[in-house]
mmCIF file with all atom_site columns, C-alpha atoms in Angstrom:
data_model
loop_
_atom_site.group_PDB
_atom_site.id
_atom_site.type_symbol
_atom_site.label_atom_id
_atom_site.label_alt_id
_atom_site.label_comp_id
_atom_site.label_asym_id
_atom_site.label_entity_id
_atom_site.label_seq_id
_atom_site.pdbx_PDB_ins_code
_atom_site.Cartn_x
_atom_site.Cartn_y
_atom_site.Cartn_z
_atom_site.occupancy
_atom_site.B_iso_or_equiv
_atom_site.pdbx_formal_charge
_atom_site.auth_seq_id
_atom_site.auth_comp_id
_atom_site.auth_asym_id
_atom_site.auth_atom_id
_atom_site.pdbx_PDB_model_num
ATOM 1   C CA . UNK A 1 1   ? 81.421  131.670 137.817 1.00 46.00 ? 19  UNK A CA 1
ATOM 2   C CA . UNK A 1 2   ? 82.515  128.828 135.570 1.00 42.00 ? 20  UNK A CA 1
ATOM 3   C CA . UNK A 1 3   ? 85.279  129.034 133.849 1.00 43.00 ? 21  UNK A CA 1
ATOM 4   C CA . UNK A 1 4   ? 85.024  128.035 130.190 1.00 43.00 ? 22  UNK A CA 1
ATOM 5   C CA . UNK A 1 5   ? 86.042  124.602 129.112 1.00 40.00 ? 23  UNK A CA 1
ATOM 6   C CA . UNK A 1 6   ? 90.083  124.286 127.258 1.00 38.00 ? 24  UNK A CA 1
ATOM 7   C CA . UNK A 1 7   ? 89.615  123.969 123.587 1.00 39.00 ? 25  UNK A CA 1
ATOM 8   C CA . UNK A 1 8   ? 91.576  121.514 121.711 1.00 36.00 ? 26  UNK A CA 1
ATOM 9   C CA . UNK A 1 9   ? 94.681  123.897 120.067 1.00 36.00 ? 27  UNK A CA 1
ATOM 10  C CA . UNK A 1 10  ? 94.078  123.551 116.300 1.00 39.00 ? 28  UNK A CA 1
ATOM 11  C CA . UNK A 1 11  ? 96.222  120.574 114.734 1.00 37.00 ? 29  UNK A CA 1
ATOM 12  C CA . UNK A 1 12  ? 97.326  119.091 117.799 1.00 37.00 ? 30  UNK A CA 1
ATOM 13  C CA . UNK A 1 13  ? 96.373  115.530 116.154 1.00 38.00 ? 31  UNK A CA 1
ATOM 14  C CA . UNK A 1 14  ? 99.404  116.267 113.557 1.00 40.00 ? 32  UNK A CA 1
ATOM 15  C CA . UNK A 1 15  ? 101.807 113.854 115.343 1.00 38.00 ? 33  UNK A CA 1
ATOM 16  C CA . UNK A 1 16  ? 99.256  111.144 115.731 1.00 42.00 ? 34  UNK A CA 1
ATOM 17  C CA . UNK A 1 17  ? 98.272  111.634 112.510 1.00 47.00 ? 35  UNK A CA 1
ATOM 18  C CA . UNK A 1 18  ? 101.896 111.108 110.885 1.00 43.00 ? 36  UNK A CA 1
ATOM 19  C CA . UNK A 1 19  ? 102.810 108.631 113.434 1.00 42.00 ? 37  UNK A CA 1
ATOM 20  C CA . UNK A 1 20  ? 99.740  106.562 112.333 1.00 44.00 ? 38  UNK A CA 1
ATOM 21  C CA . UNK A 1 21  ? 98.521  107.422 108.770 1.00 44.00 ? 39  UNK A CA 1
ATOM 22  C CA . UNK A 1 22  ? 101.904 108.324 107.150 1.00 43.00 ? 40  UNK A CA 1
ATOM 23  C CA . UNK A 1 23  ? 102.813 105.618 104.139 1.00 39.00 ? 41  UNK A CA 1
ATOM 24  C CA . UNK A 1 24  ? 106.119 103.889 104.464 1.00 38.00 ? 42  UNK A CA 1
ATOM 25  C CA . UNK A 1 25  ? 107.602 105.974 107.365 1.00 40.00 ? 43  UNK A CA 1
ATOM 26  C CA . UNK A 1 26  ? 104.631 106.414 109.488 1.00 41.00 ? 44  UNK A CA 1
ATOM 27  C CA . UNK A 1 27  ? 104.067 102.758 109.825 1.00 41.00 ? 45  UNK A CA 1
ATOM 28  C CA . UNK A 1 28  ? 107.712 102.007 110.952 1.00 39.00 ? 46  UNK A CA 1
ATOM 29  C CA . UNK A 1 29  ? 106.940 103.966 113.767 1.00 40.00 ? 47  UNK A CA 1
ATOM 30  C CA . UNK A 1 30  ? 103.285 102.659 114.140 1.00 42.00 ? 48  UNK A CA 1
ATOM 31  C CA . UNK A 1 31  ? 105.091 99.233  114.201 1.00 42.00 ? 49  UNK A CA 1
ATOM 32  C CA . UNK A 1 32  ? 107.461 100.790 116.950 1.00 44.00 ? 50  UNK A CA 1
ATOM 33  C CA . UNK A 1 33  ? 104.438 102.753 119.076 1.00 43.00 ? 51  UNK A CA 1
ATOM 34  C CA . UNK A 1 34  ? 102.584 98.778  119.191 1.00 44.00 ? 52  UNK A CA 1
ATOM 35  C CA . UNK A 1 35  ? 105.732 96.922  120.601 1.00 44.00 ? 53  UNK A CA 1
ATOM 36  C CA . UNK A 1 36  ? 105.730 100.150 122.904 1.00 46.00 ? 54  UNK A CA 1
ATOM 37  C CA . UNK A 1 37  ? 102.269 99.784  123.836 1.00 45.00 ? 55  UNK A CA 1
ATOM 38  C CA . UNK A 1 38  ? 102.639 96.281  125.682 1.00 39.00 ? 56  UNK A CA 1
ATOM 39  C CA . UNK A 1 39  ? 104.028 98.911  128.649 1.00 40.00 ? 57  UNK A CA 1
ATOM 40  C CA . UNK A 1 40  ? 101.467 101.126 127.575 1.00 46.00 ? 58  UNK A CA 1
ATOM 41  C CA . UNK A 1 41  ? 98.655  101.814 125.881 1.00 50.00 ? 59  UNK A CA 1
ATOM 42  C CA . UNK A 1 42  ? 99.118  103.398 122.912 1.00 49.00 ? 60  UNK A CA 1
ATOM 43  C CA . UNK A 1 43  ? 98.049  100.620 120.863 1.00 51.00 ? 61  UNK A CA 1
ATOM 44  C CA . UNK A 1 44  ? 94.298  100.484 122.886 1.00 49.00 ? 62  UNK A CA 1
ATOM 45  C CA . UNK A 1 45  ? 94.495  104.202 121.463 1.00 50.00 ? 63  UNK A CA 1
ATOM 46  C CA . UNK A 1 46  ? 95.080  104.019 118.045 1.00 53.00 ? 64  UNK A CA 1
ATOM 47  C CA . UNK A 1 47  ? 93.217  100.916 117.166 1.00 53.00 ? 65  UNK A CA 1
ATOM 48  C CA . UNK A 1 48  ? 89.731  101.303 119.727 1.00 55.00 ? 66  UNK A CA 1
ATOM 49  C CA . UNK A 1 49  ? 89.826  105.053 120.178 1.00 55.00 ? 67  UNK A CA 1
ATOM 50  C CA . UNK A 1 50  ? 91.504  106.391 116.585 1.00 62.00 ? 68  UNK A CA 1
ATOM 51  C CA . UNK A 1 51  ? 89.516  103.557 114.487 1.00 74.00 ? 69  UNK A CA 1
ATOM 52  C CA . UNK A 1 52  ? 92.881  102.817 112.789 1.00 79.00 ? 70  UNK A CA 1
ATOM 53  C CA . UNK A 1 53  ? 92.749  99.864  110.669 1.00 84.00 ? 71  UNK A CA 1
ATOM 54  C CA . UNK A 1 54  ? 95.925  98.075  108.664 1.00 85.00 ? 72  UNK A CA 1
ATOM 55  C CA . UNK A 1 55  ? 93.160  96.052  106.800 1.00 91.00 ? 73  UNK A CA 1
ATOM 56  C CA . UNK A 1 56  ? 93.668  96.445  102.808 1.00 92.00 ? 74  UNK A CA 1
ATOM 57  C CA . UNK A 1 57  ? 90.869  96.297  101.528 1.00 96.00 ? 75  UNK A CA 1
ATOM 58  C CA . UNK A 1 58  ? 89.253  98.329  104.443 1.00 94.00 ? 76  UNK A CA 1
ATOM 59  C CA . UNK A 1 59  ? 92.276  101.112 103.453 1.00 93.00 ? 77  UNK A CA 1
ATOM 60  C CA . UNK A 1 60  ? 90.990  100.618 99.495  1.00 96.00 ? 78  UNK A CA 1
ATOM 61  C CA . UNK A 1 61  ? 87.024  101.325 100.330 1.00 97.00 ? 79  UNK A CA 1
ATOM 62  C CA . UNK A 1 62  ? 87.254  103.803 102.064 1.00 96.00 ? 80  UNK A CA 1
ATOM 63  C CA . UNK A 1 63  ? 89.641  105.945 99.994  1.00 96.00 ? 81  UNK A CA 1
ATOM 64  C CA . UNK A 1 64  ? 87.192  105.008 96.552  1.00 97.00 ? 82  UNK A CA 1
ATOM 65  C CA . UNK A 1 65  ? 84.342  105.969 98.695  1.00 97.00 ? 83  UNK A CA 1
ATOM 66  C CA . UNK A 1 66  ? 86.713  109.628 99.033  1.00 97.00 ? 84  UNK A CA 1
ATOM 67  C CA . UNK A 1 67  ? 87.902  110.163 95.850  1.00 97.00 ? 85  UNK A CA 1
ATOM 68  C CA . UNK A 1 68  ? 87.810  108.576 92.335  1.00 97.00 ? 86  UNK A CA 1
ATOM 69  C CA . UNK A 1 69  ? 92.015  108.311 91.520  1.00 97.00 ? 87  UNK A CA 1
ATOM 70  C CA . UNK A 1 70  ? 93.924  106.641 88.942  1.00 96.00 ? 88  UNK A CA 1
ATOM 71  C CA . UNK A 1 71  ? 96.951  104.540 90.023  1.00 96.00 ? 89  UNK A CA 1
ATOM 72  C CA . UNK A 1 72  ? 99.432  103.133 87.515  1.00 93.00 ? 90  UNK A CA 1
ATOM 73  C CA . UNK A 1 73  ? 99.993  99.451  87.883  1.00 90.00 ? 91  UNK A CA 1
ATOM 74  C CA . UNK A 1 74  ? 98.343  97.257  91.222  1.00 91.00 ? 92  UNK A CA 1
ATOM 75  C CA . UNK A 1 75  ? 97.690  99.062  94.088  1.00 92.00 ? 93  UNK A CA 1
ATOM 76  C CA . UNK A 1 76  ? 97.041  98.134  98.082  1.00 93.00 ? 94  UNK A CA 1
ATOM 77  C CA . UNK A 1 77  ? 95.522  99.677  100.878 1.00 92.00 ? 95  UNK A CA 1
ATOM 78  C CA . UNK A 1 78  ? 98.260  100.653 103.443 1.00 89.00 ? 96  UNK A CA 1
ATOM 79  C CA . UNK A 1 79  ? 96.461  102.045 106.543 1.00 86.00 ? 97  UNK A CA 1
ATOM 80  C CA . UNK A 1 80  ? 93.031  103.935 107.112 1.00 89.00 ? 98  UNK A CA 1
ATOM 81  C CA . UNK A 1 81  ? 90.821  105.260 110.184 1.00 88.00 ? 99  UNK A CA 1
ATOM 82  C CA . UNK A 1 82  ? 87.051  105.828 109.290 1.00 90.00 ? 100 UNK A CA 1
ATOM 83  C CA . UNK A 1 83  ? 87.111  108.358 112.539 1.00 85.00 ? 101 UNK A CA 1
ATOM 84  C CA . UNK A 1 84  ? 90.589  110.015 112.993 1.00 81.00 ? 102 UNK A CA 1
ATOM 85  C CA . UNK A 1 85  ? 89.574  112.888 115.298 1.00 79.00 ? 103 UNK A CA 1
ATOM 86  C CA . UNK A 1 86  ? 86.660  112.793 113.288 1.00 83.00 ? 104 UNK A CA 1
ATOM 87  C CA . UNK A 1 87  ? 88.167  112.652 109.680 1.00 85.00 ? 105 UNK A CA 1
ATOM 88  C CA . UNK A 1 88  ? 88.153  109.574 107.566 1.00 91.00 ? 106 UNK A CA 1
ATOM 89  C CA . UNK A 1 89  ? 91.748  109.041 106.342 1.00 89.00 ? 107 UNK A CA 1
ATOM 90  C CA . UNK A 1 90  ? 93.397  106.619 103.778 1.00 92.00 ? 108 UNK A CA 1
ATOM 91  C CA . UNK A 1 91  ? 96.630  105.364 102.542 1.00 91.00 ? 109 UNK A CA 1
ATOM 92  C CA . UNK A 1 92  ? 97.214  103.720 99.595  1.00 93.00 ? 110 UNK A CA 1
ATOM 93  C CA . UNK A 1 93  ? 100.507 102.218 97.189  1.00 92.00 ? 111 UNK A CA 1
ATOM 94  C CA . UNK A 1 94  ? 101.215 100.968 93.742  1.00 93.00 ? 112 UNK A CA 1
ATOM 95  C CA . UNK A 1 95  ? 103.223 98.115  93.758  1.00 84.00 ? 113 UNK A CA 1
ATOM 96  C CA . UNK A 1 96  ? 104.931 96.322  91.042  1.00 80.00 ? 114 UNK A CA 1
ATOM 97  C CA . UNK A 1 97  ? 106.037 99.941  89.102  1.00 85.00 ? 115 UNK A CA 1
ATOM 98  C CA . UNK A 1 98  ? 108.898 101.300 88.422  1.00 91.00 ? 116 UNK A CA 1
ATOM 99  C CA . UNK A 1 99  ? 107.767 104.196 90.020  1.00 94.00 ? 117 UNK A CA 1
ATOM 100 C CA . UNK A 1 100 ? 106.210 104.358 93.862  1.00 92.00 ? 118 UNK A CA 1
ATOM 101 C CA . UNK A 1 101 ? 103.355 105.779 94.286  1.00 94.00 ? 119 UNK A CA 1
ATOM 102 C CA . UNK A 1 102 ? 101.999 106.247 97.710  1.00 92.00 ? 120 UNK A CA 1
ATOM 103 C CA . UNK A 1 103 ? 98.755  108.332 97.883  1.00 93.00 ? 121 UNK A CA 1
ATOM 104 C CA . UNK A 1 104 ? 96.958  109.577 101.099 1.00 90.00 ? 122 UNK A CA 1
ATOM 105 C CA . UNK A 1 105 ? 93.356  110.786 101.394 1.00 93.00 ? 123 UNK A CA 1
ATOM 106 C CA . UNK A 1 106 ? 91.552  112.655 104.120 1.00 89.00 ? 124 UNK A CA 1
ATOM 107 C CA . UNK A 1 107 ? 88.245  113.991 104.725 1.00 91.00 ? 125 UNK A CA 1
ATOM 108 C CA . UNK A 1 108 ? 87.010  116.009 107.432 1.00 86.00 ? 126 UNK A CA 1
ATOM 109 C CA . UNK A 1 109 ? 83.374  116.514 107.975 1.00 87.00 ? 127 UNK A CA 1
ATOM 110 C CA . UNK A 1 110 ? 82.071  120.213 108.886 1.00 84.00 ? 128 UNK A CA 1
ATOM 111 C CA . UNK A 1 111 ? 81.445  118.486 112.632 1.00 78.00 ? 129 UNK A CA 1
ATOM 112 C CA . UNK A 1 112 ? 85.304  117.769 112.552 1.00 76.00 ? 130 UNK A CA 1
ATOM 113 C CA . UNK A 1 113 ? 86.370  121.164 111.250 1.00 72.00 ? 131 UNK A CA 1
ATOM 114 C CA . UNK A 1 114 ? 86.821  122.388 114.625 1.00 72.00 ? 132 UNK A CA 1
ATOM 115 C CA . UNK A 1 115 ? 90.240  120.261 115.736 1.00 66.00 ? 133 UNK A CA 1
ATOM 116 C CA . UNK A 1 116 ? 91.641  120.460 111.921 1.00 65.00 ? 134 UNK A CA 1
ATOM 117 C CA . UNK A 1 117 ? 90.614  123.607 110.819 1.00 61.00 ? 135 UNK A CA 1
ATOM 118 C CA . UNK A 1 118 ? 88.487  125.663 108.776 1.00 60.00 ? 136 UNK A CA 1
ATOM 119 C CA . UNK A 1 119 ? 90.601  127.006 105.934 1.00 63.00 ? 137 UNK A CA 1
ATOM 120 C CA . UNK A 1 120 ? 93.237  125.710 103.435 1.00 59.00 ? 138 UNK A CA 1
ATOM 121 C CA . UNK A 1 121 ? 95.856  127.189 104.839 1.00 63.00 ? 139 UNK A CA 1
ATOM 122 C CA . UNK A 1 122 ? 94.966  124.953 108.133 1.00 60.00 ? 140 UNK A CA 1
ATOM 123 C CA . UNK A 1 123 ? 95.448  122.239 106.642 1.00 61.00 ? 141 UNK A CA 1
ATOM 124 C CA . UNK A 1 124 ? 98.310  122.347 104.593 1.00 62.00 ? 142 UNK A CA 1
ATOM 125 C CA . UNK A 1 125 ? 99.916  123.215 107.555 1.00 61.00 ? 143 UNK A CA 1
ATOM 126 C CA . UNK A 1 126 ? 99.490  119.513 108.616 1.00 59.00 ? 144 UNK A CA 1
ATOM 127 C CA . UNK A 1 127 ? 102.243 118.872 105.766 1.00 54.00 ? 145 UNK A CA 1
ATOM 128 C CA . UNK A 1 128 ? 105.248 121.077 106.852 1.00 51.00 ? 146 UNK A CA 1
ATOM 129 C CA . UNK A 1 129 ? 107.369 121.347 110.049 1.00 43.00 ? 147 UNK A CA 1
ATOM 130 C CA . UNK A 1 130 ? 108.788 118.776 112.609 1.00 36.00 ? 148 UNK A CA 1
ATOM 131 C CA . UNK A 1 131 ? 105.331 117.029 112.732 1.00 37.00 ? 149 UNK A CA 1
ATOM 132 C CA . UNK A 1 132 ? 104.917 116.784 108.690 1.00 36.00 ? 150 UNK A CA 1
ATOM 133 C CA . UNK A 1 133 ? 102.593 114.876 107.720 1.00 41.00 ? 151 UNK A CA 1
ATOM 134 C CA . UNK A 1 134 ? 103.863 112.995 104.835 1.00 47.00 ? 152 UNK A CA 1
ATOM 135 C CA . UNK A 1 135 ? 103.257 109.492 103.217 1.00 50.00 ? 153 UNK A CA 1
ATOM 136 C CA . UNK A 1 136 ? 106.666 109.115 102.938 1.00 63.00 ? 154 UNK A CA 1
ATOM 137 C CA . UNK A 1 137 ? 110.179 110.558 103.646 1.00 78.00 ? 155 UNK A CA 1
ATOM 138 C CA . UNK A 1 138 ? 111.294 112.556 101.449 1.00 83.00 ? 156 UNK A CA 1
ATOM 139 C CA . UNK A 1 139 ? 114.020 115.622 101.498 1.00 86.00 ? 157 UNK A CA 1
ATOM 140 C CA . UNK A 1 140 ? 112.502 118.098 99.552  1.00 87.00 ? 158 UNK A CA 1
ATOM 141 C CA . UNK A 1 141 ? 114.770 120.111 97.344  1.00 92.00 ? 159 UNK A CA 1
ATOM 142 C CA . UNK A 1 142 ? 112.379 122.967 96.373  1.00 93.00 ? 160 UNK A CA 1
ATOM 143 C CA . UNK A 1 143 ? 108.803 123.499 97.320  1.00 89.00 ? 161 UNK A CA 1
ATOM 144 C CA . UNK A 1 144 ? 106.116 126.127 96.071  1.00 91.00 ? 162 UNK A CA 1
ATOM 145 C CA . UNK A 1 145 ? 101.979 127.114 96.667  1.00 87.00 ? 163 UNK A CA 1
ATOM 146 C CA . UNK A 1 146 ? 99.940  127.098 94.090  1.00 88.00 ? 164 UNK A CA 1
ATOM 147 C CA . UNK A 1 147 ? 96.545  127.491 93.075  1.00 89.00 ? 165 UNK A CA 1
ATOM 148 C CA . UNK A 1 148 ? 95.467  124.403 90.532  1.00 92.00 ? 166 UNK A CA 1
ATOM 149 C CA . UNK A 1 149 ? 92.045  122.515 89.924  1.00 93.00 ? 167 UNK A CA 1
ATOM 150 C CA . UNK A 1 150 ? 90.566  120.090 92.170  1.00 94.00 ? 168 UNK A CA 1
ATOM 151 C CA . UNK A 1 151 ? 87.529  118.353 92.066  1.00 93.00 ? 169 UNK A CA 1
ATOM 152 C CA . UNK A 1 152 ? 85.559  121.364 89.972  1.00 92.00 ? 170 UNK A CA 1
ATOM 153 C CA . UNK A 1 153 ? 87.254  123.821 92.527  1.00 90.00 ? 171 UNK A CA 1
ATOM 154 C CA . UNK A 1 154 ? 89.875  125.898 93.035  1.00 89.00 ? 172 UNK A CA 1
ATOM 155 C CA . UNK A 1 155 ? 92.400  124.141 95.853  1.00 87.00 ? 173 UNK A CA 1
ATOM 156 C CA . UNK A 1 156 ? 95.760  125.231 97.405  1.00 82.00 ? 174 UNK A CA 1
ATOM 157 C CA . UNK A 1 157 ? 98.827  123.009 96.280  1.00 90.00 ? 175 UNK A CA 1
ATOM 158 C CA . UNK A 1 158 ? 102.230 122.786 97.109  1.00 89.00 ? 176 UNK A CA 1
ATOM 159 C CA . UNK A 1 159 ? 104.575 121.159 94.925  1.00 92.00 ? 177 UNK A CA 1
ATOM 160 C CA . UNK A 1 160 ? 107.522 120.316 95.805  1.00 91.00 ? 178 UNK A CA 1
ATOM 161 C CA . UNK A 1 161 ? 110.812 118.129 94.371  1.00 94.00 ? 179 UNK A CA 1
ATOM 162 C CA . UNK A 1 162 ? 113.274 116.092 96.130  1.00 93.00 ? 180 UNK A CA 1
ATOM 163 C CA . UNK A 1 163 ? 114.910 112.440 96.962  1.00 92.00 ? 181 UNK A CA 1
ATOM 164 C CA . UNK A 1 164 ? 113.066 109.415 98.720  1.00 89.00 ? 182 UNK A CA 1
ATOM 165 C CA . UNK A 1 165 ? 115.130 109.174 101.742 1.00 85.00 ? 183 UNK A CA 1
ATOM 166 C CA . UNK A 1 166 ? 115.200 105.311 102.073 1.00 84.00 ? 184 UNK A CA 1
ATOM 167 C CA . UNK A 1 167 ? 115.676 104.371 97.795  1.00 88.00 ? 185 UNK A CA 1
ATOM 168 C CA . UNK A 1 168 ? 117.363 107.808 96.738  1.00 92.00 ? 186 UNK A CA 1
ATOM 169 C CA . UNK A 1 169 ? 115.043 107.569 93.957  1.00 94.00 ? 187 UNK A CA 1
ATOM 170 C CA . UNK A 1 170 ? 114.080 111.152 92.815  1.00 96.00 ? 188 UNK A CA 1
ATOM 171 C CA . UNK A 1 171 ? 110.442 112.329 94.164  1.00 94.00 ? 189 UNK A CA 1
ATOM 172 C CA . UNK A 1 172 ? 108.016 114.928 93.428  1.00 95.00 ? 190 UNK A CA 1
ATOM 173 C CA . UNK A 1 173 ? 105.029 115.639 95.877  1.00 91.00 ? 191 UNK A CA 1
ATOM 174 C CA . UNK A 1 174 ? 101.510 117.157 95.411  1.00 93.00 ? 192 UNK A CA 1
ATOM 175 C CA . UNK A 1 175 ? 99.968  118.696 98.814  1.00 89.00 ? 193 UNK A CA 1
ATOM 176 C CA . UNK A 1 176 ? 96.432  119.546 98.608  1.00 89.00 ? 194 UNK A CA 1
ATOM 177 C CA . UNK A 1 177 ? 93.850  120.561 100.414 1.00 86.00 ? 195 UNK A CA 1
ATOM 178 C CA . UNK A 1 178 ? 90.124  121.699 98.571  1.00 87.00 ? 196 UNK A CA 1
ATOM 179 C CA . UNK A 1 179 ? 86.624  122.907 100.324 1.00 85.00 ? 197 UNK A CA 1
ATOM 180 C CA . UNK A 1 180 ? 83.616  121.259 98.221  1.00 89.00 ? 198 UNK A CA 1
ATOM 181 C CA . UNK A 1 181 ? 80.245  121.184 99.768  1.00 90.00 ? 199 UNK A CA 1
ATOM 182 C CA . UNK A 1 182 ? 80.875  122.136 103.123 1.00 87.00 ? 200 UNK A CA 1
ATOM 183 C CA . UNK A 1 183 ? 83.715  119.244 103.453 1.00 90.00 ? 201 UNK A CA 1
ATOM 184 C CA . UNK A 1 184 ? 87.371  119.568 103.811 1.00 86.00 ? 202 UNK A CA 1
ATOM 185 C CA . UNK A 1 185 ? 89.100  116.872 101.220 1.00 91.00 ? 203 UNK A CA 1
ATOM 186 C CA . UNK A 1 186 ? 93.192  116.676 102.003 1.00 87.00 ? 204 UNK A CA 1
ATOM 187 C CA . UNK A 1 187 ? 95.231  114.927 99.300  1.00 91.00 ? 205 UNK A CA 1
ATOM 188 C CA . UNK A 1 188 ? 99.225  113.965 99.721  1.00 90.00 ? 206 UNK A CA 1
ATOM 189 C CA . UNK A 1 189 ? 100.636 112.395 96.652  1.00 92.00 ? 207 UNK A CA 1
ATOM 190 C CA . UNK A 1 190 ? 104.064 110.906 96.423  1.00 91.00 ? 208 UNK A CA 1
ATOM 191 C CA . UNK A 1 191 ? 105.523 109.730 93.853  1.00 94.00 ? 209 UNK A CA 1
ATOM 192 C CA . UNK A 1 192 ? 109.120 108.294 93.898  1.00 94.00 ? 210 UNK A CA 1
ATOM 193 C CA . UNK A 1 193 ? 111.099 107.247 90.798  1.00 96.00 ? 211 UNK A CA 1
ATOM 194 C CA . UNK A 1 194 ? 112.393 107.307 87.271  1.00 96.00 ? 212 UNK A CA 1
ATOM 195 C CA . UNK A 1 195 ? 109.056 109.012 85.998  1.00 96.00 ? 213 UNK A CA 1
ATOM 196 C CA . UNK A 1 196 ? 107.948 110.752 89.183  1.00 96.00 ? 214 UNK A CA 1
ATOM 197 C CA . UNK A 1 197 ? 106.920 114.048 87.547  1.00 96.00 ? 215 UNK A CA 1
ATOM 198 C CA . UNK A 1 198 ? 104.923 112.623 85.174  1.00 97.00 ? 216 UNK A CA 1
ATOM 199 C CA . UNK A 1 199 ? 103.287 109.655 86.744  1.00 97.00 ? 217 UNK A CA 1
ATOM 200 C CA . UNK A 1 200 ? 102.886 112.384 89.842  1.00 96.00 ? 218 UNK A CA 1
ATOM 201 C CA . UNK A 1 201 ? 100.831 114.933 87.497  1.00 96.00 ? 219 UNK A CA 1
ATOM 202 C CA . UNK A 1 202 ? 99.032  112.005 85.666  1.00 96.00 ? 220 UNK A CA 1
ATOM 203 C CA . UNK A 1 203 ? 97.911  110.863 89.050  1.00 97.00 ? 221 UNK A CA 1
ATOM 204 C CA . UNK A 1 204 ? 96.980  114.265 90.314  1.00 96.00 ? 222 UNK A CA 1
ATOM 205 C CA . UNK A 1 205 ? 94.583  115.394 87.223  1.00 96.00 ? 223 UNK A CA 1
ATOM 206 C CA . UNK A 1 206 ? 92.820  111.703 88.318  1.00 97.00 ? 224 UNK A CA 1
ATOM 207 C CA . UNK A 1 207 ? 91.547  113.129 91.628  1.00 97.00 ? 225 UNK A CA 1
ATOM 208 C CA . UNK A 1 208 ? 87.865  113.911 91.705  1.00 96.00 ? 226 UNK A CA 1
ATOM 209 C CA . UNK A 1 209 ? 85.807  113.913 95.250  1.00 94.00 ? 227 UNK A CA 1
ATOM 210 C CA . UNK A 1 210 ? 83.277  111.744 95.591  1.00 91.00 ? 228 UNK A CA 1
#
């Protein structure tokens, strides 16, 4: 008799995928897991295996070829894989503003669905707990779920308010996670500063899948 084949636990690429795709945080300790990986091979990993790229405008296509999104001021490509697990992720910044805006975009193919997840709910689990996934670090004050438009569809959001951890500049942060077509589109928006609620929202309502 042969005993059926292990399946992957659901969202068991959370740490990789903060420790690689998350903003300002995430790529101190990508910086940290490639000096590691001289002793190891962690950097063979990400880079071959994970398709993680720190090329800008690689970062920039690929999110555009995601979503359309409206960033106040310049804006750079951060980090990106075209096959994360089999999701194409994307992380980009404003720079130059008064206010930070770091924006990460995710994809997940109904092929994929099967290591990420199949419902919201999955996914937005991917932003919460020791393994958060989060483009930048922020202590959140107050958080809540909500139900808000997202490209022509009804998505799960959590909103939540709190303090960049590294500028003490106030924050607000959009979570969201929307099923269009058959395809699982994951947006984290952060947006650190004098006019984060604002700029945050403004930012938000820009989001349309492509």
């Amino acid at each position: 008799m042969t005993s059926p084949a292990p399946q992957t636990p659901k969202n068991s690429n959370k740490l990789w995928l903060w420790l690689a795709l998350g903003g300002c945080g995430g790529l101190l300790l990508l910086g940290g897991l490639v000096v590691a990986a001289i002793v190891g091979g962690a950097a063979w990993f990400l880079f071959s295996e994970l398709n993680v790229s720190l090329n800008p405008e690689a970062a920039e296509e690929l999110a555009a070829s995601m979503m359309a999104y409206d960033i106040p001021g310049d804006e750079s490509g951060i980090v990106s894989s075209t096959d994360f697990f089999g999701a194409e992720v994307a992380v980009m910044q404003s720079i130059n503003t008064d206010d930070t805006t770091t924006l990460m975009l995710g994809k997940v193919p109904p092929a994929a669905q099967e290591n990420w997840g199949t419902q919201p709910e999955d996914f937005l689990e991917l932003f919460t707990g020791e393994e958060v996934l989060a483009v930048t670090e922020i202590r959140v004050d107050s958080s809540s779920t909500e139900s808000r438009s997202l490209c022509d569809e009804t998505a799960s959001v959590r909103l939540s308010e709190g303090t960049e951890e590294i500028t003490n500049q106030p924050a607000t942060v959009y979570e969201a996670v929307v099923i269009k077509e058959d395809f699982v589109y994951m947006a984290a928006l952060t947006v650190a500063g004098p006019n984060h609620s604002t700029v945050a929202n403004q930012v938000f309502d820009s989001l349309a899948c492509r």
